[in-house]
mmCIF file of C-alpha atoms in Angstrom:
data_model
loop_
_atom_site.group_PDB
_atom_site.id
_atom_site.type_symbol
_atom_site.label_atom_id
_atom_site.label_comp_id
_atom_site.label_asym_id
_atom_site.label_seq_id
_atom_site.Cartn_x
_atom_site.Cartn_y
_atom_site.Cartn_z
ATOM 1 C CA GLY F 133 -12.928 14.326 -1.249
ATOM 2 C CA ALA F 134 -10.893 11.560 -2.786
ATOM 3 C CA VAL F 135 -11.575 8.201 -1.137
ATOM 4 C CA VAL F 136 -9.380 5.132 -1.225
ATOM 5 C CA SER F 137 -10.875 1.874 -0.020
ATOM 6 C CA GLN F 138 -8.961 -1.220 1.041
ATOM 7 C CA HIS F 139 -10.299 -4.707 1.504
ATOM 8 C CA PRO F 140 -10.110 -6.677 3.678
ATOM 9 C CA SER F 141 -9.366 -4.541 6.721
ATOM 10 C CA TRP F 142 -7.869 -7.529 8.465
ATOM 11 C CA VAL F 143 -7.017 -11.095 7.493
ATOM 12 C CA ILE F 144 -5.547 -14.120 9.211
ATOM 13 C CA CYS F 145 -4.000 -16.825 7.075
ATOM 14 C CA LYS F 146 -1.924 -19.927 7.528
ATOM 15 C CA SER F 147 1.733 -20.060 6.675
ATOM 16 C CA GLY F 148 2.304 -21.039 3.044
ATOM 17 C CA THR F 149 -0.959 -19.677 1.713
ATOM 18 C CA SER F 150 -1.452 -16.571 -0.422
ATOM 19 C CA VAL F 151 -3.467 -13.509 0.446
ATOM 20 C CA LYS F 152 -4.853 -10.850 -1.887
ATOM 21 C CA ILE F 153 -5.472 -7.284 -0.770
ATOM 22 C CA GLU F 154 -7.547 -4.913 -2.881
ATOM 23 C CA CYS F 155 -7.160 -1.163 -3.156
ATOM 24 C CA ARG F 156 -9.839 0.884 -4.894
ATOM 25 C CA SER F 157 -10.129 4.554 -5.707
ATOM 26 C CA LEU F 158 -13.834 5.180 -5.229
ATOM 27 C CA ASP F 159 -14.436 8.580 -6.764
ATOM 28 C CA PHE F 160 -11.454 9.197 -9.007
ATOM 29 C CA GLN F 161 -9.228 7.411 -11.456
ATOM 30 C CA ALA F 162 -5.715 6.550 -10.399
ATOM 31 C CA THR F 163 -3.068 5.706 -12.947
ATOM 32 C CA THR F 164 -0.584 5.318 -10.126
ATOM 33 C CA MET F 165 -1.037 3.717 -6.736
ATOM 34 C CA PHE F 166 1.507 3.035 -4.028
ATOM 35 C CA TRP F 167 1.790 0.137 -1.597
ATOM 36 C CA TYR F 168 3.323 0.550 1.853
ATOM 37 C CA ARG F 169 4.030 -1.780 4.736
ATOM 38 C CA GLN F 170 4.207 -0.804 8.387
ATOM 39 C CA PHE F 171 5.508 -2.857 11.285
ATOM 40 C CA PRO F 172 4.507 -2.049 14.878
ATOM 41 C CA LYS F 173 6.049 1.135 16.272
ATOM 42 C CA GLN F 174 7.651 1.897 12.906
ATOM 43 C CA SER F 175 6.991 4.286 10.071
ATOM 44 C CA LEU F 176 5.487 3.400 6.712
ATOM 45 C CA MET F 177 7.884 1.769 4.264
ATOM 46 C CA LEU F 178 7.212 2.116 0.547
ATOM 47 C CA MET F 179 7.120 -1.283 -1.137
ATOM 48 C CA ALA F 180 6.210 -0.542 -4.722
ATOM 49 C CA THR F 181 4.633 1.793 -7.222
ATOM 50 C CA SER F 182 1.697 0.309 -9.089
ATOM 51 C CA ASN F 183 1.119 1.578 -12.607
ATOM 52 C CA GLU F 184 -2.108 0.930 -14.496
ATOM 53 C CA GLY F 185 -1.507 -1.299 -17.466
ATOM 54 C CA SER F 186 2.168 -1.911 -16.817
ATOM 55 C CA LYS F 187 4.497 -3.634 -14.425
ATOM 56 C CA ALA F 188 4.933 -2.387 -10.908
ATOM 57 C CA THR F 189 8.147 -0.755 -9.793
ATOM 58 C CA TYR F 190 9.517 -2.254 -6.595
ATOM 59 C CA GLU F 191 11.696 -0.542 -4.019
ATOM 60 C CA GLN F 192 15.083 -1.976 -3.252
ATOM 61 C CA GLY F 193 14.899 -5.055 -1.084
ATOM 62 C CA VAL F 194 11.261 -5.865 -1.844
ATOM 63 C CA GLU F 195 10.794 -9.257 -3.514
ATOM 64 C CA LYS F 196 8.638 -8.825 -6.598
ATOM 65 C CA ASP F 197 7.894 -12.534 -6.832
ATOM 66 C CA LYS F 198 6.596 -12.586 -3.289
ATOM 67 C CA PHE F 199 4.541 -9.412 -3.419
ATOM 68 C CA LEU F 200 2.621 -9.548 -6.682
ATOM 69 C CA ILE F 201 0.989 -6.324 -7.754
ATOM 70 C CA ASN F 202 -1.670 -6.035 -10.423
ATOM 71 C CA HIS F 203 -3.167 -2.737 -11.544
ATOM 72 C CA ALA F 204 -5.622 -3.833 -14.180
ATOM 73 C CA SER F 205 -7.907 -0.809 -14.140
ATOM 74 C CA LEU F 206 -7.812 2.854 -13.252
ATOM 75 C CA THR F 207 -9.633 2.207 -9.996
ATOM 76 C CA LEU F 208 -8.207 -1.061 -8.735
ATOM 77 C CA SER F 209 -4.807 -2.307 -7.672
ATOM 78 C CA THR F 210 -4.217 -5.585 -5.887
ATOM 79 C CA LEU F 211 -1.332 -6.823 -3.764
ATOM 80 C CA THR F 212 -0.947 -10.575 -3.371
ATOM 81 C CA VAL F 213 1.350 -11.853 -0.663
ATOM 82 C CA THR F 214 2.407 -15.263 -1.947
ATOM 83 C CA SER F 215 3.469 -18.147 0.278
ATOM 84 C CA ALA F 216 3.004 -15.996 3.332
ATOM 85 C CA HIS F 217 5.134 -16.548 6.407
ATOM 86 C CA PRO F 218 4.817 -15.167 9.929
ATOM 87 C CA GLU F 219 7.419 -12.483 9.177
ATOM 88 C CA ASP F 220 5.055 -11.107 6.525
ATOM 89 C CA SER F 221 2.584 -10.225 9.258
ATOM 90 C CA SER F 222 2.231 -6.479 9.013
ATOM 91 C CA PHE F 223 -0.047 -3.540 8.268
ATOM 92 C CA TYR F 224 -0.324 -3.023 4.501
ATOM 93 C CA ILE F 225 -1.525 0.348 3.240
ATOM 94 C CA CYS F 226 -2.230 1.571 -0.261
ATOM 95 C CA SER F 227 -2.493 5.102 -1.570
ATOM 96 C CA ALA F 228 -3.447 6.909 -4.729
ATOM 97 C CA SER F 229 -3.477 10.425 -6.070
ATOM 98 C CA GLY F 230 -6.634 11.994 -7.385
ATOM 99 C CA GLY F 231 -4.634 14.465 -9.367
ATOM 100 C CA GLY F 232 -2.923 12.100 -11.710
ATOM 101 C CA ALA F 233 0.005 11.645 -9.326
ATOM 102 C CA SER F 234 1.342 15.086 -10.014
ATOM 103 C CA TYR F 235 3.729 16.696 -7.606
ATOM 104 C CA ASN F 236 1.075 19.155 -6.481
ATOM 105 C CA SER F 237 -1.596 16.641 -5.651
ATOM 106 C CA PRO F 238 -1.844 14.855 -2.308
ATOM 107 C CA LEU F 239 -1.903 11.108 -1.984
ATOM 108 C CA HIS F 240 -4.948 9.667 -0.295
ATOM 109 C CA PHE F 241 -4.528 6.557 1.773
ATOM 110 C CA GLY F 242 -6.678 3.562 2.434
ATOM 111 C CA ASN F 243 -7.321 2.468 5.991
ATOM 112 C CA GLY F 244 -4.919 -0.404 5.732
ATOM 113 C CA THR F 245 -5.065 -4.188 5.960
ATOM 114 C CA ARG F 246 -3.799 -5.967 9.031
ATOM 115 C CA LEU F 247 -2.282 -9.288 7.931
ATOM 116 C CA THR F 248 -1.525 -11.970 10.494
ATOM 117 C CA VAL F 249 0.174 -15.147 9.319
ATOM 118 C CA THR F 250 -0.009 -18.076 11.721
ATOM 119 C CA ASP K 173 15.946 12.596 -1.824
ATOM 120 C CA ALA K 174 15.379 15.483 0.554
ATOM 121 C CA LYS K 175 15.190 14.076 4.066
ATOM 122 C CA THR K 176 13.269 15.572 6.928
ATOM 123 C CA THR K 177 14.070 15.814 10.624
ATOM 124 C CA GLN K 178 11.340 15.985 13.237
ATOM 125 C CA PRO K 179 11.367 15.699 17.021
ATOM 126 C CA PRO K 180 10.252 12.189 18.000
ATOM 127 C CA SER K 181 7.584 13.381 20.413
ATOM 128 C CA MET K 182 5.778 16.461 21.689
ATOM 129 C CA ASP K 183 3.086 17.252 24.204
ATOM 130 C CA CYS K 184 0.411 19.896 23.892
ATOM 131 C CA ALA K 185 -2.352 21.044 26.210
ATOM 132 C CA GLU K 186 -5.882 20.705 24.933
ATOM 133 C CA GLY K 187 -7.145 23.971 23.475
ATOM 134 C CA ARG K 188 -3.670 25.335 22.900
ATOM 135 C CA ALA K 189 -1.901 25.659 19.577
ATOM 136 C CA ALA K 190 0.346 22.781 18.626
ATOM 137 C CA ASN K 191 3.430 23.828 16.671
ATOM 138 C CA LEU K 192 5.236 20.941 15.026
ATOM 139 C CA PRO K 193 8.631 21.743 13.503
ATOM 140 C CA CYS K 194 10.342 20.071 10.572
ATOM 141 C CA ASN K 195 13.768 20.567 9.060
ATOM 142 C CA HIS K 196 14.327 19.864 5.377
ATOM 143 C CA SER K 197 17.595 21.614 4.622
ATOM 144 C CA THR K 198 18.296 19.697 1.390
ATOM 145 C CA ILE K 199 14.968 20.447 -0.255
ATOM 146 C CA SER K 200 15.065 21.358 -3.942
ATOM 147 C CA GLY K 201 13.306 24.320 -5.452
ATOM 148 C CA ASN K 202 10.500 22.323 -7.034
ATOM 149 C CA GLU K 203 9.795 19.940 -4.166
ATOM 150 C CA TYR K 204 6.667 20.309 -2.086
ATOM 151 C CA VAL K 205 6.414 19.848 1.672
ATOM 152 C CA TYR K 206 3.545 17.605 2.718
ATOM 153 C CA TRP K 207 2.119 16.933 6.146
ATOM 154 C CA TYR K 208 0.163 13.823 7.079
ATOM 155 C CA ARG K 209 -0.928 12.338 10.343
ATOM 156 C CA GLN K 210 -1.643 8.794 11.389
ATOM 157 C CA ILE K 211 -3.910 7.808 14.201
ATOM 158 C CA HIS K 212 -3.199 4.372 15.590
ATOM 159 C CA SER K 213 -4.089 1.497 13.249
ATOM 160 C CA GLN K 214 -5.435 3.759 10.510
ATOM 161 C CA GLY K 215 -4.081 4.938 7.175
ATOM 162 C CA PRO K 216 -2.343 8.323 7.054
ATOM 163 C CA GLN K 217 -4.578 11.357 6.695
ATOM 164 C CA TYR K 218 -3.567 14.264 4.477
ATOM 165 C CA ILE K 219 -3.362 17.578 6.310
ATOM 166 C CA ILE K 220 -1.754 20.224 4.129
ATOM 167 C CA HIS K 221 1.046 20.890 1.667
ATOM 168 C CA GLY K 222 2.973 23.853 0.294
ATOM 169 C CA LEU K 223 5.846 24.956 -1.883
ATOM 170 C CA LYS K 224 6.949 28.446 -0.843
ATOM 171 C CA ASN K 225 4.029 30.358 0.561
ATOM 172 C CA ASN K 226 2.324 29.796 3.872
ATOM 173 C CA GLU K 227 -0.841 27.772 3.557
ATOM 174 C CA THR K 228 -3.977 27.449 5.658
ATOM 175 C CA ASN K 229 -6.960 25.137 5.478
ATOM 176 C CA GLU K 230 -9.675 23.993 7.814
ATOM 177 C CA MET K 231 -7.328 21.628 9.608
ATOM 178 C CA ALA K 232 -4.066 23.512 10.007
ATOM 179 C CA SER K 233 -1.630 26.158 8.893
ATOM 180 C CA LEU K 234 1.737 25.533 7.287
ATOM 181 C CA ILE K 235 4.523 28.052 7.737
ATOM 182 C CA ILE K 236 7.513 27.628 5.424
ATOM 183 C CA THR K 237 10.657 29.659 6.027
ATOM 184 C CA GLU K 238 11.885 31.931 3.281
ATOM 185 C CA ASP K 239 14.884 29.708 2.545
ATOM 186 C CA ARG K 240 12.516 26.688 2.565
ATOM 187 C CA LYS K 241 14.855 24.736 4.798
ATOM 188 C CA SER K 242 12.285 24.271 7.521
ATOM 189 C CA SER K 243 8.572 24.442 8.132
ATOM 190 C CA THR K 244 6.088 24.387 11.002
ATOM 191 C CA LEU K 245 2.681 22.799 11.094
ATOM 192 C CA ILE K 246 0.274 24.638 13.363
ATOM 193 C CA LEU K 247 -2.874 23.098 14.793
ATOM 194 C CA PRO K 248 -4.530 26.242 16.167
ATOM 195 C CA HIS K 249 -6.664 24.677 18.888
ATOM 196 C CA ALA K 250 -5.539 21.138 19.602
ATOM 197 C CA THR K 251 -8.095 18.600 20.779
ATOM 198 C CA LEU K 252 -7.639 15.139 22.222
ATOM 199 C CA ARG K 253 -8.522 13.726 18.806
ATOM 200 C CA ASP K 254 -5.436 15.386 17.351
ATOM 201 C CA THR K 255 -3.249 12.902 19.230
ATOM 202 C CA ALA K 256 -1.403 11.113 16.429
ATOM 203 C CA VAL K 257 1.930 10.684 14.674
ATOM 204 C CA TYR K 258 2.581 13.636 12.364
ATOM 205 C CA TYR K 259 4.748 13.158 9.315
ATOM 206 C CA CYS K 260 6.517 15.924 7.419
ATOM 207 C CA ILE K 261 7.499 14.708 3.956
ATOM 208 C CA VAL K 262 9.287 16.298 1.046
ATOM 209 C CA GLN K 263 7.720 14.907 -2.082
ATOM 210 C CA ILE K 264 10.219 13.621 -4.609
ATOM 211 C CA TYR K 265 9.871 15.634 -7.763
ATOM 212 C CA ASN K 266 8.679 13.931 -10.912
ATOM 213 C CA GLN K 267 8.190 10.473 -9.431
ATOM 214 C CA GLY K 268 4.465 10.165 -9.705
ATOM 215 C CA GLY K 269 3.627 11.631 -6.338
ATOM 216 C CA LYS K 270 5.741 9.159 -4.386
ATOM 217 C CA LEU K 271 6.081 9.904 -0.649
ATOM 218 C CA ILE K 272 8.852 8.528 1.540
ATOM 219 C CA PHE K 273 7.911 8.615 5.206
ATOM 220 C CA GLY K 274 10.342 9.446 8.001
ATOM 221 C CA GLN K 275 9.810 8.687 11.667
ATOM 222 C CA GLY K 276 7.440 11.556 12.363
ATOM 223 C CA THR K 277 6.503 13.307 15.597
ATOM 224 C CA GLU K 278 4.230 11.610 18.072
ATOM 225 C CA LEU K 279 1.967 14.378 19.357
ATOM 226 C CA SER K 280 0.142 13.799 22.618
ATOM 227 C CA VAL K 281 -2.640 16.255 23.405
ATOM 228 C CA LYS K 282 -3.353 16.238 27.109
ATOM 229 C CA PRO K 283 -6.446 17.491 28.936
#
């Protein structure tokens, strides 16, 4: 089945530094990937849609200059949290569709990255 | 966007069928219903999806009402490992597969 890999699985960084999270589709090509964020005891919140070769589309209220998304190839999207602060501490999850992001193709999710900003 | 309504929590005895309901009364004719589950501190796992017809796979069955305004996910023989949050999601049509998660149902399977 379609496998999405995220790296790192957890990271601790100091306030003010930047952190990059990678999302890879291992056995399929993904023109579209999605980035979510999840706070404790809450549901997943969609942050942005990552499109290969073009700019990401951000959901309302998500700062595009703070959460930089790059989707340079059909198998890799990266999310960089810039100038991280403690309130950015969260569980970040990416997903991709093995069916070309059609409406009849399930998204497959990575196992998430736990970010802790001290 | 078609929203979904699910009970916040449910219990199920191990070995019994778990029936998880979902209301999606504003669903459009070309929107699919997807079910995912999330075990603590992991990414969501795809379970099943459907449009009109009932669907079955190795994990579960999906029953969609004729008017498509509600559906039920059935885990035929629940095990302790099925304890998770289950999300029913109506996929937004023609937006690249985007999924908007609701609050889901926290299913506890008890011995």
